[in-house]
Coordinates of N, CA, C and O in Angstrom, one line a residue:
M1 N -28.0 32.2 38.0 CA -27.6 30.9 37.5 C -26.7 31.0 36.3 O -25.7 30.3 36.2
L2 N -27.0 31.9 35.4 CA -26.1 32.2 34.3 C -24.8 32.7 34.7 O -23.7 32.2 34.2
E3 N -24.7 33.5 35.7 CA -23.5 34.0 36.3 C -22.6 32.8 36.8 O -21.4 32.8 36.6
Q4 N -23.3 31.9 37.5 CA -22.6 30.7 38.0 C -22.0 29.9 36.9 O -20.9 29.4 37.0
L5 N -22.8 29.7 35.8 CA -22.3 28.9 34.7 C -21.1 29.6 34.1 O -20.1 28.9 33.8
Y6 N -21.1 30.9 33.9 CA -19.9 31.5 33.4 C -18.7 31.4 34.3 O -17.6 31.3 33.8
S7 N -18.9 31.5 35.6 CA -17.8 31.3 36.5 C -17.2 29.9 36.4 O -16.0 29.7 36.6
L8 N -18.1 28.9 36.2 CA -17.6 27.5 36.0 C -16.8 27.4 34.7 O -15.8 26.7 34.7
I9 N -17.3 28.0 33.7 CA -16.6 28.0 32.4 C -15.2 28.6 32.5 O -14.3 28.1 31.9
E10 N -15.1 29.6 33.3 CA -13.8 30.3 33.5 C -12.8 29.3 34.1 O -11.6 29.5 34.0
M11 N -13.2 28.3 34.8 CA -12.3 27.4 35.5 C -11.8 26.3 34.5 O -10.9 25.5 34.9
L12 N -12.4 26.2 33.3 CA -12.0 25.2 32.4 C -10.6 25.5 31.8 O -10.2 26.7 31.7
P13 N -9.9 24.5 31.3 CA -8.7 24.7 30.6 C -8.9 25.5 29.3 O -10.1 25.6 28.8
P14 N -7.9 26.2 28.8 CA -8.1 27.1 27.7 C -8.8 26.5 26.4 O -9.7 27.2 25.9
L15 N -8.5 25.3 26.0 CA -9.1 24.7 24.8 C -10.6 24.5 25.1 O -11.4 24.8 24.2
E16 N -10.9 23.9 26.3 CA -12.3 23.7 26.6 C -13.1 24.9 26.7 O -14.2 25.0 26.2
K17 N -12.5 26.0 27.2 CA -13.1 27.3 27.3 C -13.4 27.8 25.9 O -14.5 28.4 25.7
M18 N -12.5 27.7 25.0 CA -12.6 28.2 23.6 C -13.8 27.4 23.0 O -14.6 28.0 22.3
I19 N -13.8 26.1 23.1 CA -14.8 25.3 22.5 C -16.2 25.7 23.0 O -17.2 25.8 22.3
V20 N -16.3 25.9 24.3 CA -17.6 26.3 24.9 C -18.0 27.7 24.4 O -19.2 27.9 24.0
D21 N -17.1 28.6 24.3 CA -17.4 29.9 23.8 C -17.9 29.8 22.4 O -18.9 30.5 22.0
L22 N -17.2 29.1 21.5 CA -17.7 28.9 20.1 C -19.0 28.2 20.0 O -19.9 28.6 19.2
Y23 N -19.2 27.2 20.9 CA -20.5 26.5 20.9 C -21.6 27.5 21.3 O -22.7 27.4 20.7
L24 N -21.4 28.3 22.3 CA -22.4 29.3 22.8 C -22.7 30.3 21.7 O -23.7 31.0 21.7
Q25 N -21.7 30.5 20.8 CA -21.9 31.4 19.7 C -22.7 30.8 18.5 O -22.9 31.3 17.4
K26 N -23.1 29.5 18.8 CA -23.9 28.7 17.8 C -23.1 28.4 16.6 O -23.7 28.3 15.5
R27 N -21.8 28.2 16.8 CA -21.0 27.7 15.7 C -21.2 26.2 15.5 O -21.4 25.5 16.4
S28 N -21.1 25.8 14.2 CA -21.2 24.3 14.0 C -20.0 23.6 14.4 O -18.9 24.2 14.6
Y29 N -20.2 22.3 14.6 CA -19.0 21.5 15.0 C -17.9 21.6 13.9 O -16.7 21.6 14.3
T30 N -18.3 21.7 12.7 CA -17.3 21.8 11.6 C -16.5 23.1 11.7 O -15.3 23.2 11.6
E31 N -17.2 24.2 12.0 CA -16.6 25.5 12.2 C -15.6 25.5 13.4 O -14.5 26.0 13.4
I32 N -16.1 24.9 14.5 CA -15.3 24.8 15.7 C -14.1 23.9 15.4 O -12.9 24.3 15.9
A33 N -14.2 22.9 14.7 CA -13.1 22.0 14.3 C -12.1 22.8 13.5 O -10.8 22.7 13.8
E34 N -12.5 23.6 12.6 CA -11.6 24.4 11.7 C -10.8 25.4 12.6 O -9.6 25.6 12.4
I35 N -11.5 26.0 13.5 CA -10.8 27.0 14.4 C -9.8 26.4 15.4 O -8.8 26.9 15.6
T36 N -10.2 25.2 15.9 CA -9.4 24.6 17.0 C -8.4 23.6 16.4 O -7.4 23.2 17.2
G37 N -8.5 23.2 15.2 CA -7.6 22.2 14.6 C -8.0 20.8 15.0 O -7.2 19.8 14.7
L38 N -9.2 20.6 15.6 CA -9.7 19.3 15.9 C -10.5 18.7 14.8 O -10.9 19.5 13.9
T39 N -10.9 17.5 14.9 CA -11.9 17.0 13.9 C -13.3 17.3 14.5 O -13.5 17.5 15.7
A40 N -14.3 17.3 13.6 CA -15.7 17.6 14.0 C -16.2 16.5 15.0 O -16.9 16.8 16.0
T41 N -15.8 15.3 14.8 CA -16.1 14.2 15.7 C -15.5 14.4 17.1 O -16.2 14.3 18.1
N42 N -14.3 14.9 17.1 CA -13.6 15.1 18.4 C -14.3 16.3 19.1 O -14.4 16.3 20.3
V43 N -14.7 17.3 18.3 CA -15.4 18.5 18.9 C -16.7 18.0 19.6 O -17.0 18.4 20.7
A44 N -17.4 17.2 18.9 CA -18.7 16.7 19.4 C -18.4 15.9 20.7 O -19.2 16.1 21.7
T45 N -17.4 15.1 20.7 CA -17.0 14.3 21.9 C -16.6 15.3 23.1 O -17.1 15.1 24.2
K46 N -15.8 16.2 22.8 CA -15.4 17.2 23.8 C -16.5 18.0 24.4 O -16.6 18.2 25.6
I47 N -17.4 18.4 23.5 CA -18.6 19.2 24.0 C -19.4 18.3 24.9 O -19.8 18.8 26.0
S48 N -19.6 17.1 24.6 CA -20.4 16.2 25.5 C -19.7 16.0 26.8 O -20.3 16.1 27.9
R49 N -18.4 15.8 26.8 CA -17.6 15.7 28.0 C -17.6 17.0 28.8 O -17.6 16.9 30.1
I50 N -17.5 18.1 28.2 CA -17.5 19.4 28.9 C -18.8 19.6 29.6 O -18.8 20.1 30.7
K51 N -19.9 19.3 28.9 CA -21.2 19.5 29.5 C -21.3 18.6 30.8 O -21.8 19.1 31.8
K52 N -20.8 17.4 30.7 CA -20.8 16.5 31.9 C -19.9 17.1 33.0 O -20.3 17.1 34.2
K53 N -18.8 17.6 32.6 CA -17.8 18.2 33.6 C -18.4 19.4 34.2 O -18.3 19.6 35.5
L54 N -19.1 20.3 33.5 CA -19.7 21.5 34.0 C -20.9 21.1 35.0 O -21.0 21.7 36.0
K55 N -21.6 20.1 34.6 CA -22.7 19.6 35.5 C -22.1 19.1 36.8 O -22.6 19.4 37.9
K56 N -21.1 18.3 36.7 CA -20.4 17.8 37.9 C -19.9 18.9 38.8 O -20.1 18.9 40.0
M57 N -19.2 19.9 38.2 CA -18.7 21.0 38.9 C -19.8 21.8 39.6 O -19.7 22.2 40.7
N58 N -20.9 22.0 38.9 CA -22.1 22.7 39.4 C -22.7 21.9 40.6 O -23.0 22.5 41.7
D59 N -22.8 20.6 40.5 CA -23.3 19.8 41.6 C -22.5 19.8 42.8 O -22.9 19.9 43.9
E60 N -21.1 19.9 42.6 CA -20.2 19.9 43.7 C -20.3 21.3 44.4 O -20.1 21.3 45.6
T61 N -20.5 22.4 43.7 CA -20.6 23.7 44.3 C -21.9 23.9 45.1 O -21.9 24.6 46.1
E62 N -22.9 23.1 44.7 CA -24.2 23.2 45.3 C -24.3 22.3 46.6 O -25.1 22.6 47.4
A63 N -23.4 21.4 46.7 CA -23.4 20.4 47.8 C -22.9 21.0 49.0 O -22.3 22.0 49.1

């Protein structure tokens, strides 16, 4: 299952992949914002959308 998650993450665009990687490293939204040049609020929104996107991608591969 973890392997499948990482393969789905690899399909994401570069910025989303970077955000997920930093998130999985347990970086704060503020730290991710500083690294990516986004605002902390935008990071939180993107993480939420990326989670939904990964869930949808996973559901489609299982169907």
